[in-house]
Amino acid sequence: MAVSSQKADEPITEINITPLVDVCLVLVIIFMAVAPFALVAGIKVLESRAKASEGKVDLNENVRVKLTEAGVVTVNDTAVPEGGLSAAIASALHKSRDKMVTVTADDGNRVGQVVEILDTARQSGAQKLAILRTEEEKTPEGAQGG
């Protein structure tokens, strides 16, 4: 029989690292399982207010795509039929120097419609994408009709 060298009243001075190693291995497995979900592919978009960008960038050099609440899409203030968006953006990008597309949408539009326009712009050759939003006009508190 093996006899331990410790007496019954002495404290245990050895550290048991088995639980620590077990916890670390479980954490490694969890991080390995979660890591692919952390790397989500997306579209990098520059967001700015239309009023703030007027003095910084000449908006006439960029391709302007506007989506109205009724679903009408315009490229550089010209209405585009449903199937012709890609061709209209490509021809406008050919004339553009910096290959930037700015998208403006009304509040009533669905996000999916805006994402489709961004995807089409990227596939048509846009190197930069931006979403412009117009600032709401501030009305005085007492000016609302009653």
PDB file of C-alpha atoms in Angstrom:
ATOM      1  CA  MET A   1       0.000   0.000   0.000  1.00  0.00           C
ATOM      2  CA  ALA A   2       1.209   3.450  -0.850  1.00  0.00           C
ATOM      3  CA  VAL A   3       1.587   5.716   2.071  1.00  0.00           C
ATOM      4  CA  SER A   4       1.303   9.454   1.625  1.00  0.00           C
ATOM      5  CA  SER A   5       3.987  11.655   3.070  1.00  0.00           C
ATOM      6  CA  GLN A   6       1.430  14.137   4.418  1.00  0.00           C
ATOM      7  CA  LYS A   7       0.081  14.102   7.863  1.00  0.00           C
ATOM      8  CA  ALA A   8      -3.634  14.550   8.418  1.00  0.00           C
ATOM      9  CA  ASP A   9      -3.344  18.046   9.894  1.00  0.00           C
ATOM     10  CA  GLU A  10      -1.033  19.546   7.213  1.00  0.00           C
ATOM     11  CA  PRO A  11      -2.600  21.789   4.504  1.00  0.00           C
ATOM     12  CA  ILE A  12      -2.507  20.693   0.870  1.00  0.00           C
ATOM     13  CA  THR A  13       0.247  22.692  -0.798  1.00  0.00           C
ATOM     14  CA  GLU A  14      -0.016  21.245  -4.306  1.00  0.00           C
ATOM     15  CA  ILE A  15      -2.200  23.075  -6.835  1.00  0.00           C
ATOM     16  CA  ASN A  16      -4.510  20.923  -8.915  1.00  0.00           C
ATOM     17  CA  ILE A  17      -4.483  22.461 -12.411  1.00  0.00           C
ATOM     18  CA  THR A  18      -6.769  19.919 -14.050  1.00  0.00           C
ATOM     19  CA  PRO A  19      -9.955  22.029 -13.610  1.00  0.00           C
ATOM     20  CA  LEU A  20      -8.131  25.096 -14.965  1.00  0.00           C
ATOM     21  CA  VAL A  21      -7.016  23.207 -18.076  1.00  0.00           C
ATOM     22  CA  ASP A  22     -10.540  21.839 -18.558  1.00  0.00           C
ATOM     23  CA  VAL A  23     -12.060  25.330 -18.435  1.00  0.00           C
ATOM     24  CA  CYS A  24      -9.456  26.699 -20.860  1.00  0.00           C
ATOM     25  CA  LEU A  25     -10.088  23.904 -23.354  1.00  0.00           C
ATOM     26  CA  VAL A  26     -13.840  24.493 -23.183  1.00  0.00           C
ATOM     27  CA  LEU A  27     -13.288  28.220 -23.854  1.00  0.00           C
ATOM     28  CA  VAL A  28     -11.049  27.427 -26.830  1.00  0.00           C
ATOM     29  CA  ILE A  29     -13.730  25.147 -28.290  1.00  0.00           C
ATOM     30  CA  ILE A  30     -16.413  27.812 -27.776  1.00  0.00           C
ATOM     31  CA  PHE A  31     -14.291  30.492 -29.472  1.00  0.00           C
ATOM     32  CA  MET A  32     -13.551  28.159 -32.386  1.00  0.00           C
ATOM     33  CA  ALA A  33     -17.261  27.504 -32.833  1.00  0.00           C
ATOM     34  CA  VAL A  34     -18.250  31.196 -32.632  1.00  0.00           C
ATOM     35  CA  ALA A  35     -15.406  32.693 -34.719  1.00  0.00           C
ATOM     36  CA  PRO A  36     -16.933  32.037 -38.180  1.00  0.00           C
ATOM     37  CA  PHE A  37     -20.071  33.930 -37.186  1.00  0.00           C
ATOM     38  CA  ALA A  38     -18.062  36.966 -36.107  1.00  0.00           C
ATOM     39  CA  LEU A  39     -16.664  37.411 -39.617  1.00  0.00           C
ATOM     40  CA  VAL A  40     -19.753  38.655 -41.438  1.00  0.00           C
ATOM     41  CA  ALA A  41     -19.341  39.894 -44.985  1.00  0.00           C
ATOM     42  CA  GLY A  42     -20.928  43.244 -45.703  1.00  0.00           C
ATOM     43  CA  ILE A  43     -20.801  46.399 -47.698  1.00  0.00           C
ATOM     44  CA  LYS A  44     -18.730  49.249 -46.360  1.00  0.00           C
ATOM     45  CA  VAL A  45     -20.834  52.382 -46.637  1.00  0.00           C
ATOM     46  CA  LEU A  46     -19.956  55.997 -45.950  1.00  0.00           C
ATOM     47  CA  GLU A  47     -22.835  57.729 -44.209  1.00  0.00           C
ATOM     48  CA  SER A  48     -23.100  61.484 -44.132  1.00  0.00           C
ATOM     49  CA  ARG A  49     -25.685  64.183 -44.002  1.00  0.00           C
ATOM     50  CA  ALA A  50     -26.443  65.857 -47.314  1.00  0.00           C
ATOM     51  CA  LYS A  51     -26.087  69.348 -45.858  1.00  0.00           C
ATOM     52  CA  ALA A  52     -22.686  68.602 -44.324  1.00  0.00           C
ATOM     53  CA  SER A  53     -21.286  67.101 -47.521  1.00  0.00           C
ATOM     54  CA  GLU A  54     -22.220  69.961 -49.859  1.00  0.00           C
ATOM     55  CA  GLY A  55     -19.054  71.949 -49.244  1.00  0.00           C
ATOM     56  CA  LYS A  56     -16.685  68.990 -49.081  1.00  0.00           C
ATOM     57  CA  VAL A  57     -17.484  66.999 -52.213  1.00  0.00           C
ATOM     58  CA  ASP A  58     -18.867  68.203 -55.503  1.00  0.00           C
ATOM     59  CA  LEU A  59     -22.003  66.095 -55.742  1.00  0.00           C
ATOM     60  CA  ASN A  60     -22.120  66.634 -59.509  1.00  0.00           C
ATOM     61  CA  GLU A  61     -19.016  64.452 -59.897  1.00  0.00           C
ATOM     62  CA  ASN A  62     -20.682  61.538 -58.107  1.00  0.00           C
ATOM     63  CA  VAL A  63     -23.396  59.295 -59.451  1.00  0.00           C
ATOM     64  CA  ARG A  64     -26.574  60.192 -57.567  1.00  0.00           C
ATOM     65  CA  VAL A  65     -29.184  57.461 -57.174  1.00  0.00           C
ATOM     66  CA  LYS A  66     -32.464  58.421 -55.535  1.00  0.00           C
ATOM     67  CA  LEU A  67     -35.223  56.048 -54.454  1.00  0.00           C
ATOM     68  CA  THR A  68     -38.570  57.715 -53.840  1.00  0.00           C
ATOM     69  CA  GLU A  69     -41.255  56.447 -51.518  1.00  0.00           C
ATOM     70  CA  ALA A  70     -43.310  55.428 -54.571  1.00  0.00           C
ATOM     71  CA  GLY A  71     -40.452  53.150 -55.684  1.00  0.00           C
ATOM     72  CA  VAL A  72     -39.227  55.317 -58.570  1.00  0.00           C
ATOM     73  CA  VAL A  73     -35.455  55.129 -59.045  1.00  0.00           C
ATOM     74  CA  THR A  74     -33.570  58.038 -60.601  1.00  0.00           C
ATOM     75  CA  VAL A  75     -29.922  58.164 -61.625  1.00  0.00           C
ATOM     76  CA  ASN A  76     -28.560  61.722 -61.802  1.00  0.00           C
ATOM     77  CA  ASP A  77     -32.146  63.052 -61.767  1.00  0.00           C
ATOM     78  CA  THR A  78     -33.223  60.863 -64.717  1.00  0.00           C
ATOM     79  CA  ALA A  79     -35.928  58.246 -64.117  1.00  0.00           C
ATOM     80  CA  VAL A  80     -34.760  54.697 -64.776  1.00  0.00           C
ATOM     81  CA  PRO A  81     -36.980  51.732 -65.730  1.00  0.00           C
ATOM     82  CA  GLU A  82     -36.871  48.686 -63.440  1.00  0.00           C
ATOM     83  CA  GLY A  83     -34.491  46.574 -65.514  1.00  0.00           C
ATOM     84  CA  GLY A  84     -32.197  49.407 -66.599  1.00  0.00           C
ATOM     85  CA  LEU A  85     -30.663  50.395 -63.270  1.00  0.00           C
ATOM     86  CA  SER A  86     -27.394  48.529 -63.801  1.00  0.00           C
ATOM     87  CA  ALA A  87     -26.853  49.995 -67.278  1.00  0.00           C
ATOM     88  CA  ALA A  88     -27.746  53.519 -66.118  1.00  0.00           C
ATOM     89  CA  ILE A  89     -25.327  53.346 -63.184  1.00  0.00           C
ATOM     90  CA  ALA A  90     -22.572  51.858 -65.371  1.00  0.00           C
ATOM     91  CA  SER A  91     -22.883  54.622 -67.976  1.00  0.00           C
ATOM     92  CA  ALA A  92     -22.949  57.310 -65.281  1.00  0.00           C
ATOM     93  CA  LEU A  93     -19.894  55.765 -63.592  1.00  0.00           C
ATOM     94  CA  HIS A  94     -18.059  55.839 -66.914  1.00  0.00           C
ATOM     95  CA  LYS A  95     -18.366  59.645 -66.872  1.00  0.00           C
ATOM     96  CA  SER A  96     -17.535  59.947 -63.160  1.00  0.00           C
ATOM     97  CA  ARG A  97     -13.973  60.608 -62.097  1.00  0.00           C
ATOM     98  CA  ASP A  98     -13.969  59.082 -58.604  1.00  0.00           C
ATOM     99  CA  LYS A  99     -16.442  56.213 -59.249  1.00  0.00           C
ATOM    100  CA  MET A 100     -18.556  57.082 -56.209  1.00  0.00           C
ATOM    101  CA  VAL A 101     -22.273  56.362 -55.964  1.00  0.00           C
ATOM    102  CA  THR A 102     -24.428  58.238 -53.458  1.00  0.00           C
ATOM    103  CA  VAL A 103     -27.819  56.774 -52.612  1.00  0.00           C
ATOM    104  CA  THR A 104     -30.653  58.841 -51.165  1.00  0.00           C
ATOM    105  CA  ALA A 105     -33.881  57.199 -50.043  1.00  0.00           C
ATOM    106  CA  ASP A 106     -37.082  58.422 -48.449  1.00  0.00           C
ATOM    107  CA  ASP A 107     -38.071  57.345 -44.952  1.00  0.00           C
ATOM    108  CA  GLY A 108     -40.830  55.093 -46.293  1.00  0.00           C
ATOM    109  CA  ASN A 109     -38.460  52.852 -48.304  1.00  0.00           C
ATOM    110  CA  ARG A 110     -37.564  49.380 -47.217  1.00  0.00           C
ATOM    111  CA  VAL A 111     -33.976  48.591 -46.380  1.00  0.00           C
ATOM    112  CA  GLY A 112     -33.997  45.724 -48.887  1.00  0.00           C
ATOM    113  CA  GLN A 113     -34.617  48.110 -51.777  1.00  0.00           C
ATOM    114  CA  VAL A 114     -31.683  50.291 -50.750  1.00  0.00           C
ATOM    115  CA  VAL A 115     -29.426  47.237 -50.370  1.00  0.00           C
ATOM    116  CA  GLU A 116     -30.402  46.055 -53.862  1.00  0.00           C
ATOM    117  CA  ILE A 117     -29.394  49.461 -55.245  1.00  0.00           C
ATOM    118  CA  LEU A 118     -26.074  49.308 -53.366  1.00  0.00           C
ATOM    119  CA  ASP A 119     -25.413  45.790 -54.698  1.00  0.00           C
ATOM    120  CA  THR A 120     -26.249  46.870 -58.248  1.00  0.00           C
ATOM    121  CA  ALA A 121     -23.955  49.890 -57.936  1.00  0.00           C
ATOM    122  CA  ARG A 122     -21.100  47.728 -56.669  1.00  0.00           C
ATOM    123  CA  GLN A 123     -21.607  45.224 -59.503  1.00  0.00           C
ATOM    124  CA  SER A 124     -21.717  48.078 -62.028  1.00  0.00           C
ATOM    125  CA  GLY A 125     -18.228  49.205 -61.048  1.00  0.00           C
ATOM    126  CA  ALA A 126     -18.661  51.642 -58.154  1.00  0.00           C
ATOM    127  CA  GLN A 127     -15.542  51.880 -56.024  1.00  0.00           C
ATOM    128  CA  LYS A 128     -17.122  53.932 -53.220  1.00  0.00           C
ATOM    129  CA  LEU A 129     -20.655  53.870 -51.857  1.00  0.00           C
ATOM    130  CA  ALA A 130     -22.327  56.495 -49.696  1.00  0.00           C
ATOM    131  CA  ILE A 131     -25.784  56.892 -48.238  1.00  0.00           C
ATOM    132  CA  LEU A 132     -27.056  60.450 -47.982  1.00  0.00           C
ATOM    133  CA  ARG A 133     -29.874  61.413 -45.720  1.00  0.00           C
ATOM    134  CA  THR A 134     -31.504  64.793 -45.787  1.00  0.00           C
ATOM    135  CA  GLU A 135     -31.887  66.717 -42.595  1.00  0.00           C
ATOM    136  CA  GLU A 136     -35.431  67.230 -41.450  1.00  0.00           C
ATOM    137  CA  GLU A 137     -36.524  70.832 -41.447  1.00  0.00           C
ATOM    138  CA  LYS A 138     -36.938  72.054 -37.904  1.00  0.00           C
ATOM    139  CA  THR A 139     -40.245  73.735 -37.216  1.00  0.00           C
ATOM    140  CA  PRO A 140     -40.813  75.997 -34.225  1.00  0.00           C
ATOM    141  CA  GLU A 141     -42.868  74.342 -31.504  1.00  0.00           C
ATOM    142  CA  GLY A 142     -45.698  76.868 -31.731  1.00  0.00           C
ATOM    143  CA  ALA A 143     -45.825  76.865 -35.542  1.00  0.00           C
ATOM    144  CA  GLN A 144     -47.703  73.587 -35.860  1.00  0.00           C
ATOM    145  CA  GLY A 145     -51.260  73.985 -37.050  1.00  0.00           C
ATOM    146  CA  GLY A 146     -54.001  73.250 -34.599  1.00  0.00           C
TER     147      GLY A 146
END
